[in-house]
Coordinates of C-alpha atoms in Angstrom, one line a residue:
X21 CA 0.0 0.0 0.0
X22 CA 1.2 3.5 -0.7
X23 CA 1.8 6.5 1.1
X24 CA -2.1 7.9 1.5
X25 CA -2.5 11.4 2.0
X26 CA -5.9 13.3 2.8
X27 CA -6.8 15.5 0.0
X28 CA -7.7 19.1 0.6
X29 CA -5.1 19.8 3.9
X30 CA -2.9 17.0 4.0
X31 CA -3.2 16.6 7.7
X32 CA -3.5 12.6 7.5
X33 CA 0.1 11.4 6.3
X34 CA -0.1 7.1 6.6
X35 CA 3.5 6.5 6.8
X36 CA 3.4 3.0 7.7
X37 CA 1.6 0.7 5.5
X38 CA -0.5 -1.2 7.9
X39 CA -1.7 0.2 11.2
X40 CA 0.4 -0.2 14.2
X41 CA -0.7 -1.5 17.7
X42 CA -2.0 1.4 20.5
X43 CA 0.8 3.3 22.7
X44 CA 2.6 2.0 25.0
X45 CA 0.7 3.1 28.4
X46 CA 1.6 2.8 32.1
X47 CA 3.5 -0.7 32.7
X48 CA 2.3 -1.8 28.8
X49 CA 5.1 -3.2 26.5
X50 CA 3.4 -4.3 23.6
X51 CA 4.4 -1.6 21.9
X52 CA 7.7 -0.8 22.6
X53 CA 8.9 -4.3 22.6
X54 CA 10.9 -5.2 19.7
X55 CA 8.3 -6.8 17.0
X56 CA 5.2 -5.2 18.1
X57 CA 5.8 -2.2 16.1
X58 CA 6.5 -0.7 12.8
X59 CA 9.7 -3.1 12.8
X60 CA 8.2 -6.1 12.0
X61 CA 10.2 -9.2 11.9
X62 CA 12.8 -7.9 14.3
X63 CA 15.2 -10.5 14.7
X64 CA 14.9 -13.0 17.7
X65 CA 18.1 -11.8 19.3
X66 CA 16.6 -8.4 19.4
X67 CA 13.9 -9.8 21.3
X68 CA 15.8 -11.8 23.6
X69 CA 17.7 -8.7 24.6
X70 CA 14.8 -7.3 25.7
X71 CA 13.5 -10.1 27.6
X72 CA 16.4 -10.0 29.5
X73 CA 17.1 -5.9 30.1
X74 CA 12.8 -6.1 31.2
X75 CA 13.9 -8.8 33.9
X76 CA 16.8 -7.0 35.1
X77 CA 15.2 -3.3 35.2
X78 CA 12.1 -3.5 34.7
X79 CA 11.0 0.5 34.8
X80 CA 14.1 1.7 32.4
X81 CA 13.5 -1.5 29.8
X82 CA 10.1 -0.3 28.9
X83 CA 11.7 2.6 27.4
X84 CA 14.9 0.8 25.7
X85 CA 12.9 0.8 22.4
X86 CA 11.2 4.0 21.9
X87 CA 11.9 4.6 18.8
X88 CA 9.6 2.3 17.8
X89 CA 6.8 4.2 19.6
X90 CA 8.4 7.2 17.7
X91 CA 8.1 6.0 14.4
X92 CA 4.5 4.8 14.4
X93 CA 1.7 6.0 12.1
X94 CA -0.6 7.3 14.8
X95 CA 2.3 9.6 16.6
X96 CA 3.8 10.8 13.4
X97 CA 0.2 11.4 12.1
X98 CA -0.7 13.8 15.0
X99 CA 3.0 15.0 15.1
X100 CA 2.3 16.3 11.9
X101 CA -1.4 17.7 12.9
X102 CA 0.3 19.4 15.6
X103 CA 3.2 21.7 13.6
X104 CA 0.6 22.3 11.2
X105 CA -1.7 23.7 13.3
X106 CA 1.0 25.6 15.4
X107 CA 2.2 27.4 11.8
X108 CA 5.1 29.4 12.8
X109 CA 8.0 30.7 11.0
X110 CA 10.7 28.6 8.3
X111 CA 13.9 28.0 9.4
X112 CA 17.4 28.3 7.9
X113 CA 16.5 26.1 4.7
X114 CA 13.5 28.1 4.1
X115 CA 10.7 25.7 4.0
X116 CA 6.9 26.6 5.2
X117 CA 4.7 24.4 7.2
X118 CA 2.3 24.3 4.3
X119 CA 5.3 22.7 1.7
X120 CA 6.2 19.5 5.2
X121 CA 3.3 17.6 3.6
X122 CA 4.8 17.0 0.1
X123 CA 8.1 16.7 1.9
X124 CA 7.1 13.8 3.8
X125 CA 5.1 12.0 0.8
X126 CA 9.1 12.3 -1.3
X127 CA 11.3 11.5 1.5
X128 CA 9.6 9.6 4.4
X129 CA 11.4 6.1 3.5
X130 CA 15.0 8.2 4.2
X131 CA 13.4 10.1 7.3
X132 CA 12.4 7.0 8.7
X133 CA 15.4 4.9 8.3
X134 CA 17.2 7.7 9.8
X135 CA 15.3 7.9 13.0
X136 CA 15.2 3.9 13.6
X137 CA 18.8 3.6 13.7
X138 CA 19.2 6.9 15.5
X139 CA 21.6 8.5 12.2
X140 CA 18.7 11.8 11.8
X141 CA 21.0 14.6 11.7
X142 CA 19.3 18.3 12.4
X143 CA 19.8 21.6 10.5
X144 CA 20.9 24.7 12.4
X145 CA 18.5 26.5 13.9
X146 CA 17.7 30.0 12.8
X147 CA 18.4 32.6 15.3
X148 CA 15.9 35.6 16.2
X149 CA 16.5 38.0 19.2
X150 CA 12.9 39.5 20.4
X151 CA 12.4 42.7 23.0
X152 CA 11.9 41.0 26.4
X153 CA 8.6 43.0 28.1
X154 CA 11.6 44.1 30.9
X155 CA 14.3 45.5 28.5
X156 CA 16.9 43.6 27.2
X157 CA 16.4 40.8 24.2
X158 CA 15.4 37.1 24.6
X159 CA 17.5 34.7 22.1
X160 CA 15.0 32.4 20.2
X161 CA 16.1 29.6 18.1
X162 CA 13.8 28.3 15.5
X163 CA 14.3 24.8 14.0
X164 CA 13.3 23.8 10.4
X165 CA 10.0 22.4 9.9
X166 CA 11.2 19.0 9.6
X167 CA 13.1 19.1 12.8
X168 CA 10.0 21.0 14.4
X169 CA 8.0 17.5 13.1
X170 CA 10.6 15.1 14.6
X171 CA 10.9 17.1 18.1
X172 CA 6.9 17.0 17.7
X173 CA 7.3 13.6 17.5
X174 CA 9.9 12.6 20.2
X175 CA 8.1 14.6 22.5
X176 CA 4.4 13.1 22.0
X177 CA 6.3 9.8 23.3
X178 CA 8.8 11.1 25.9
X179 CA 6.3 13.5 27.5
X180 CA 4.0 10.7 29.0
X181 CA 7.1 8.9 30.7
X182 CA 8.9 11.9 32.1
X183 CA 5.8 14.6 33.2
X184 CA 4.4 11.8 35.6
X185 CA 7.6 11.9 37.4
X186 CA 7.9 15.7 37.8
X187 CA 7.4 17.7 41.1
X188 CA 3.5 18.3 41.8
X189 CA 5.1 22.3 42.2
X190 CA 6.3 22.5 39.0
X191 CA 3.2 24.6 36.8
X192 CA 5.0 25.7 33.3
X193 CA 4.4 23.9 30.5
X194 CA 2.9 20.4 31.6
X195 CA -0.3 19.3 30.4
X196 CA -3.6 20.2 32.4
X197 CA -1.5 22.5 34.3
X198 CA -1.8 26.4 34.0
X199 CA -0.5 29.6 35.3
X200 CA -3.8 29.8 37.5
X201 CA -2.9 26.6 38.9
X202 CA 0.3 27.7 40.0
X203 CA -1.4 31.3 41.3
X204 CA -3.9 29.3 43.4
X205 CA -1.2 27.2 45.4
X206 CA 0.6 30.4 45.7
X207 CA -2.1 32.2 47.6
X208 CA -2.7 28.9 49.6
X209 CA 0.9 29.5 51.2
X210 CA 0.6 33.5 51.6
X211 CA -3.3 32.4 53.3
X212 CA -1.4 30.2 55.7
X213 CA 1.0 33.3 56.4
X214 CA 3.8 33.0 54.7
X215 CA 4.1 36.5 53.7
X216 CA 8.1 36.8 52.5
X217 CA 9.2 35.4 49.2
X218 CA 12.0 34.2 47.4
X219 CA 11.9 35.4 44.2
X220 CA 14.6 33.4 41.7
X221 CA 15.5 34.8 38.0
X222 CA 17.5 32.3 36.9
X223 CA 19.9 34.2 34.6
X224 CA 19.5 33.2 30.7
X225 CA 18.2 30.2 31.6
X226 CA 17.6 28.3 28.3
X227 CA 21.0 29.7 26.9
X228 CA 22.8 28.1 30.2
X229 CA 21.7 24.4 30.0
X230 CA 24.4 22.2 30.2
X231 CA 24.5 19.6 27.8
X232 CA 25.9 16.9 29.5
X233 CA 24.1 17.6 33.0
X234 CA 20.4 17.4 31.0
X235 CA 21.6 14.0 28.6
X236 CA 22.6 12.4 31.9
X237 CA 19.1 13.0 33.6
X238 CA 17.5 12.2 30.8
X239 CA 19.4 9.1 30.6
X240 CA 18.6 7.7 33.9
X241 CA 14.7 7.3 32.7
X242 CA 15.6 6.4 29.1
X243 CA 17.1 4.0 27.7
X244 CA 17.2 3.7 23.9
X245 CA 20.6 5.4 22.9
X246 CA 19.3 5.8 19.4
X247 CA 16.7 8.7 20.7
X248 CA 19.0 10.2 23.1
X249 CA 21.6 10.2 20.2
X250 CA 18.9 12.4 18.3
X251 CA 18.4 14.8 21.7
X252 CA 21.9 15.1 22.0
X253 CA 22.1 16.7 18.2
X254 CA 19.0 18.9 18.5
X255 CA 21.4 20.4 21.7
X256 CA 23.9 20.7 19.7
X257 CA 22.7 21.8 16.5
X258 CA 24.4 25.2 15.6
X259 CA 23.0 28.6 15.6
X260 CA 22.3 30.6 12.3
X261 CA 22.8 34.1 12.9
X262 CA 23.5 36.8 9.7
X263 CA 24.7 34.1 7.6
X264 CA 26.9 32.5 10.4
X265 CA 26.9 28.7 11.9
X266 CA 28.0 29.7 15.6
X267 CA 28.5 26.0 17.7
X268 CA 25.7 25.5 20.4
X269 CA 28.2 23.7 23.4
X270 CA 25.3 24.7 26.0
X271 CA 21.8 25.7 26.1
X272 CA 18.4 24.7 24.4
X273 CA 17.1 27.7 22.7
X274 CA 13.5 28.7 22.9
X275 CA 11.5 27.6 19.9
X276 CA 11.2 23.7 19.8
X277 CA 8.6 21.8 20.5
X278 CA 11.1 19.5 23.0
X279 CA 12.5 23.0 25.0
X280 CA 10.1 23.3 27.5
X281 CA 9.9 19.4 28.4
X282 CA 14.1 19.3 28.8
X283 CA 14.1 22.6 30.9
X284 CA 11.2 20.7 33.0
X285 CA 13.5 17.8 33.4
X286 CA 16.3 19.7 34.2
X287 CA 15.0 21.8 36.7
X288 CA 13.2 18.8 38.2
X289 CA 16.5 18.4 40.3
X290 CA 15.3 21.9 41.8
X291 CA 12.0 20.9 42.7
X292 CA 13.0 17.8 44.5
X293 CA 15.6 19.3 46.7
X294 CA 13.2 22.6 47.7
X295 CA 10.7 19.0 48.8
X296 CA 13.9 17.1 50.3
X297 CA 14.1 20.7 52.5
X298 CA 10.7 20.9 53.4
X299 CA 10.2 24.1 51.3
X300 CA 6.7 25.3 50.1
X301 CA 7.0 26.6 46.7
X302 CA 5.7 27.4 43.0
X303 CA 8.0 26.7 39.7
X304 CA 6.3 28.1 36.5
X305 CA 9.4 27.3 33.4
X306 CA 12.5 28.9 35.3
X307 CA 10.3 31.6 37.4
X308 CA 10.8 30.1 41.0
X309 CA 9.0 31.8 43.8
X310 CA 9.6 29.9 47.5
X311 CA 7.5 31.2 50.7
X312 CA 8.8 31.6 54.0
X313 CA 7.4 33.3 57.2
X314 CA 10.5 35.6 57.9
X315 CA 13.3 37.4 55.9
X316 CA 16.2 36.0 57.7
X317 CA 14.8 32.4 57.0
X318 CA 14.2 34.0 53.1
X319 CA 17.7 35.7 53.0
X320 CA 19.1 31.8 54.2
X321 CA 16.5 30.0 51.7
X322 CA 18.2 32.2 49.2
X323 CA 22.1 32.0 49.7
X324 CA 21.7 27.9 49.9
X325 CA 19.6 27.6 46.5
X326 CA 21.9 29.7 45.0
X327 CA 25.0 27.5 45.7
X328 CA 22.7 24.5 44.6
X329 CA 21.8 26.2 41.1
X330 CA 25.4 27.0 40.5
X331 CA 27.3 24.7 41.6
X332 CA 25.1 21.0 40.7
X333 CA 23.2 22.3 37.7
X334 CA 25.8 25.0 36.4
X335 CA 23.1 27.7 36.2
X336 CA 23.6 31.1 37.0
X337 CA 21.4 33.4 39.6
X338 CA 20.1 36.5 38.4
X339 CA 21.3 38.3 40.9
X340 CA 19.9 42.1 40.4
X341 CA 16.5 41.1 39.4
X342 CA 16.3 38.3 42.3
X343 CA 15.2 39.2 46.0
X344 CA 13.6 38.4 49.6
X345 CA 11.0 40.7 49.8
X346 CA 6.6 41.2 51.2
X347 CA 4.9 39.5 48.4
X348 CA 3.0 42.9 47.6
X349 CA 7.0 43.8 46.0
X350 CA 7.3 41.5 43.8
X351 CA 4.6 40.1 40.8
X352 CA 4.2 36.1 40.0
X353 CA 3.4 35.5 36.5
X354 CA 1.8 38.8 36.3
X355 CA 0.0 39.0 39.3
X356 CA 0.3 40.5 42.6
X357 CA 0.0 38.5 45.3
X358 CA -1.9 40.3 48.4
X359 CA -2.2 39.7 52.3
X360 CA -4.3 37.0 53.0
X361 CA -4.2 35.2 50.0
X362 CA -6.0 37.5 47.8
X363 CA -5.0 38.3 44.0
X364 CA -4.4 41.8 42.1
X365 CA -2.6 42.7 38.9
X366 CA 0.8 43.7 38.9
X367 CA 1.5 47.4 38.3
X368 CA 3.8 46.2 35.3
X369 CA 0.8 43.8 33.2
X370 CA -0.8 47.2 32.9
X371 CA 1.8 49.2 32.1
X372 CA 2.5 46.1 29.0
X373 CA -1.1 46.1 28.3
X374 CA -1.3 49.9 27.5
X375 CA 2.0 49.6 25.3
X376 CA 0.1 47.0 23.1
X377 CA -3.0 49.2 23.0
X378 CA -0.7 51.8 21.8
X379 CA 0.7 50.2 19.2
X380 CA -2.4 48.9 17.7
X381 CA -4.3 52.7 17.9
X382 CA -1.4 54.3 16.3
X383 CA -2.8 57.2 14.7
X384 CA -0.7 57.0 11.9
X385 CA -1.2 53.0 10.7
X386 CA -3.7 53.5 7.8
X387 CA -6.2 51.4 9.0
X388 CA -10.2 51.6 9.1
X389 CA -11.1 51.5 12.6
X390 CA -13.2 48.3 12.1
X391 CA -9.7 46.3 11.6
X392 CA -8.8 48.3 14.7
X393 CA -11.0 47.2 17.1
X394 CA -11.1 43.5 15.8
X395 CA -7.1 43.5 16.5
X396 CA -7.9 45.6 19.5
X397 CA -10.7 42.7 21.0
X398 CA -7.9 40.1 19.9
X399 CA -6.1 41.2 22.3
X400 CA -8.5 42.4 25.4
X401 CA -10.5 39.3 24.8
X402 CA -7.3 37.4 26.5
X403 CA -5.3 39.6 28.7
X404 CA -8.7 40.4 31.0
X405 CA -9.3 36.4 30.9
X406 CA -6.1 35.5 32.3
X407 CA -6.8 38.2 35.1
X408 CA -10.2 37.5 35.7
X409 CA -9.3 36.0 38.7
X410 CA -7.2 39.5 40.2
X411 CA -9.4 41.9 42.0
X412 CA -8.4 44.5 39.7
X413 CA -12.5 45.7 38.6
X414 CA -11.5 49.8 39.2
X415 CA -8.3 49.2 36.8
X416 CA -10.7 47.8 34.1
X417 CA -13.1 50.8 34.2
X418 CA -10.1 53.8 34.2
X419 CA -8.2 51.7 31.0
X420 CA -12.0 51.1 29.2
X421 CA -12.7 55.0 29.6
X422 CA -8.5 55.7 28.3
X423 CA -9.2 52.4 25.1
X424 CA -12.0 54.7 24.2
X425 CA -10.5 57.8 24.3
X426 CA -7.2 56.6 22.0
X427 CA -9.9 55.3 19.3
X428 CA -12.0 59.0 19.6
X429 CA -9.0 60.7 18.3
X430 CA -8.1 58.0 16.0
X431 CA -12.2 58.7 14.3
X432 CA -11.3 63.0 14.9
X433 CA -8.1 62.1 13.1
X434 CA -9.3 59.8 10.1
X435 CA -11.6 62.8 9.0
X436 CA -8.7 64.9 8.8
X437 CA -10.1 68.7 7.9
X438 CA -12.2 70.3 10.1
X439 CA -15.0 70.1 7.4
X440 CA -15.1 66.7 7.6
X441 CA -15.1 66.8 11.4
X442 CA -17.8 68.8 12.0
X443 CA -20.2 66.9 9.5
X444 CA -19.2 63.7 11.2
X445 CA -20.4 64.9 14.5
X446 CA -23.3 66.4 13.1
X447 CA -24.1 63.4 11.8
X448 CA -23.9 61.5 15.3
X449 CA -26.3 64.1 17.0
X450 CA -23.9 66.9 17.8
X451 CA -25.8 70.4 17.4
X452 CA -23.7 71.8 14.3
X453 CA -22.5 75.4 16.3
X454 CA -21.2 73.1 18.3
X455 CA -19.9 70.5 15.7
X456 CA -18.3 73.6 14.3
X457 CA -16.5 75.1 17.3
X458 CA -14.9 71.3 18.1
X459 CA -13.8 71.1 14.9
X460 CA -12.0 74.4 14.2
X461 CA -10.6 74.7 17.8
X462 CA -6.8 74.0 16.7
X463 CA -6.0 72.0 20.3
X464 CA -4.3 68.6 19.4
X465 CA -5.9 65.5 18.4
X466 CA -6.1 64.1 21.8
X467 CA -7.7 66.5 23.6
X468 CA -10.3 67.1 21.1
X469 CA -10.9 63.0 22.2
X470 CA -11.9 64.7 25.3
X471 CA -14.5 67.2 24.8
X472 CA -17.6 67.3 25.6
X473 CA -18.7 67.0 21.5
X474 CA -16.3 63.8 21.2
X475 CA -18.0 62.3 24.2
X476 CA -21.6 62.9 23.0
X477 CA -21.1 61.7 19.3
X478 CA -19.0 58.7 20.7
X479 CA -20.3 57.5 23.6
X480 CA -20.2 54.1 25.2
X481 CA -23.0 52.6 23.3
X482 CA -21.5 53.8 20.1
X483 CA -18.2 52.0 20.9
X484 CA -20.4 49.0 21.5
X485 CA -22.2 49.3 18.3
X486 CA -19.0 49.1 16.6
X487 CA -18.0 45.6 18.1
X488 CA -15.2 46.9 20.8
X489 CA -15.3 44.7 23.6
X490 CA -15.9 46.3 27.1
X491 CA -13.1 45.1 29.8
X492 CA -15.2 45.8 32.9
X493 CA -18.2 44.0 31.1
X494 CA -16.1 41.3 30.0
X495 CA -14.6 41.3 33.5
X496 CA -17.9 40.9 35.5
X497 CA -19.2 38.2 33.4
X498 CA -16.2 36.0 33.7
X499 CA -16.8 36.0 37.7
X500 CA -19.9 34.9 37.0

């Protein structure tokens, strides 16, 4: 049987012939044991050798041949599904997600017999510096769609063996786990009084991974050498920046699919010795936050974590942007945390929300205000849901009222002459003396957003009428 490929979007790629057995599960080996999967035929020695390893280690020989699991239809199928639906940008050679699917239909025999005997070699990955919200830039590394579909794929099949074995305090990136989960135990441990926090900013954390530090805890729970081969070269795989291959000899750059799961595993070792310690405490990706009832216990909590991070896991401690402090100084992934155990929005999440706003009302983008508002809603529609738990109903109101006023002069300024001006407000019930006077008052375009004529010809309603979403509204409904 040939390769079958859904017509219209591609997203069902059978690259086995026949279908495979179900994923291996908790204590299942039917389909990572030599045989029972896309291998078929393996030879008897292959077998044997697993018999045996599964007698002498029973918990690490279920996972000495997950390639297999790798390489079957189903997880390559979804693998696919997933990078698809994810888009994102090409890397250094160029290709689009929409062009993987032909890729895979010409070369999926090669790609395939690279990954089963652990020879897949990865491209560079394409090096992009963002703004970080804080100042400063944040290095991202973006691999080429075919090495985003085989990370895809490796972690669909390492994720279910390593997550179940990470800290119950450890929040970022894990499935059915969320940044509100991680808020919620957090104001559990300031409720029970524990009012001082350690705040860790782990210093360019996913450029500092050490290579041979991660491999080796990733090698204690697995145990086919042909995928950590494969994880070792993603690592490794050099950086393409202005036409230059720099060598990558630490670090696992932000922009993978397998990222977030390694920096999980690596920073497991963290988690379990703030347990061994008795320490109660919150880890969302590499933002650590540990309670404690006083500052000299925090200023101790502090110094000894430190000489952990740095000296067993080679990672450095931020040491400026670190501190012991009341929890009202310092913001947790966005949020203020308040005596008692209560919830507000950090100072800063406003501030970043008011720089987006400005960008997208710039008065000078050339843009119908209808497109406005829709990108405008894009946004507000999120950023109030992820603080609708924050008691922050007042700071709603003041930034609906200031939304409204930067689209007002955005209108004022779209009918450029005062002519124009005064027949739109006319038109939207303004008395035309009135119309006029607004109009040919010469004061700049955002405090003619404020007048008395602006407010009457745009009001509330009117905003409403043209599809902008209301952030107090929105607010209020969500706590319902």
């Amino acid at each position: 049987m040939g390769v079958k490929q859904q017509q219209g979007d591609g997203d069902q790629l059978w690259l086995f012939p026949e279908a495979q057995s179900a994923r291996m599960g908790s204590g299942s080996t039917a389909s990572a044991r030599p045989g029972a999967g896309g291998e078929g035929g393996t030879q008897a020695a292959a077998c044997e050798e697993w018999q045996a390893s599964t007698v002498l280690a029973p918990a690490r020989a279920l996972t000495a041949y997950l390639m297999e699991e790798v390489c079957q239809r189903e997880n390559l199928n979804q693998a696919y599904r997933r990078v698809k639906a994810n888009k994102g940008a090409p890397g250094v050679d160029g290709m689009t997600v929409g062009e993987l699917g032909t890729w895979l239909h010409e070369h999926k025999e090669r790609l395939l017999a690279s990954l089963r005997d652990g020879r897949y070699q990865p491209q560079p990955v394409r090096g992009v510096q963002i703004p970080k919200p804080g100042g400063g830039v944040r290095q991202l590394g973006i691999p080429t769609v075919v090495d985003r579909f085989v990370q895809q794929a490796l972690l669909q099949v390492l994720e279910p063996l390593l997550d179940p074995t990470f800290s119950a305090s450890s929040y970022g990136f894990r499935p059915r786990r969320s940044a509100h989960d991680a808020l919620a135990k957090a104001r559990q441990y300031v409720a029970e009084d524990r009012v001082i926090v350690v705040d860790l900013d782990l210093e360019k954390f996913f450029d500092r991974v050490n290579h041979d530090i991660l491999m080796a805890r990733l090698a204690r729970r697995i145990a086919d050498k042909r995928l950590l081969r494969i994880v070792r070269r993603f690592l490794q795989a050099g950086m393409m920046s202005n036409g230059v291959c720099v060598e990558r000899e630490e670090g696992t750059p932000q922009g993978g699919p397998l990222s977030p799961l390694l920096a999980n595993l690596l920073l497991d070792d963290l988690d379990r010795e703030l347990e061994r310690r008795g320490h109660c405490f919150c880890r969302y990706a590499d933002d650590c936050n540990i309670y404690v009832q006083s500052q000299a216990a925090g200023e101790r909590v502090l110094a000894s974590v430190t000489k952990f991070l740095e000296g067993q896991l080679k990672l450095r401690i931020n040491r400026e942007k670190s501190a012991v402090a009341f929890v009202l100084e310092r913001k947790f992934l966005g949020h203020r945390l308040l005596p008692g155990g209560g919830l507000g929005m950090a100072p800063v999440s406003l501030q970043r929300a008011k720089d987006r706003i400005r960008r997208i009302t710039r008065r000078n983008r050339g843009v119908q205000l209808s497109r406005m508002i829709s990108e405008l809603n894009s946004f507000l529609v999120g950023w109030v849901t992820y603080f609708r738990y924050a008691a922050c109903r007042g700071h709603l109101q003041d930034l609906d009222q200031w939304v409204r006023r930067k689209l007002r002069c955005v209108r004022l300024k779209q009918r450029k002459r005062a002519r124009s001006m005064a027949e739109f407000l006319h038109s939207l019930g303004v008395p035309k003396n009135r119309s006029w006077t607004t109009a040919a008052c010469g004061k700049g375009w955002w405090r003619m957003a404020a007048s008395p004529a602006a407010h009457e010809a745009m009001p509330p309603a009117w905003f409403t009428a043209q599809g902008l979403v209301g952030l107090a509204e929105r607010y209020a409904a969500l706590q319902h």
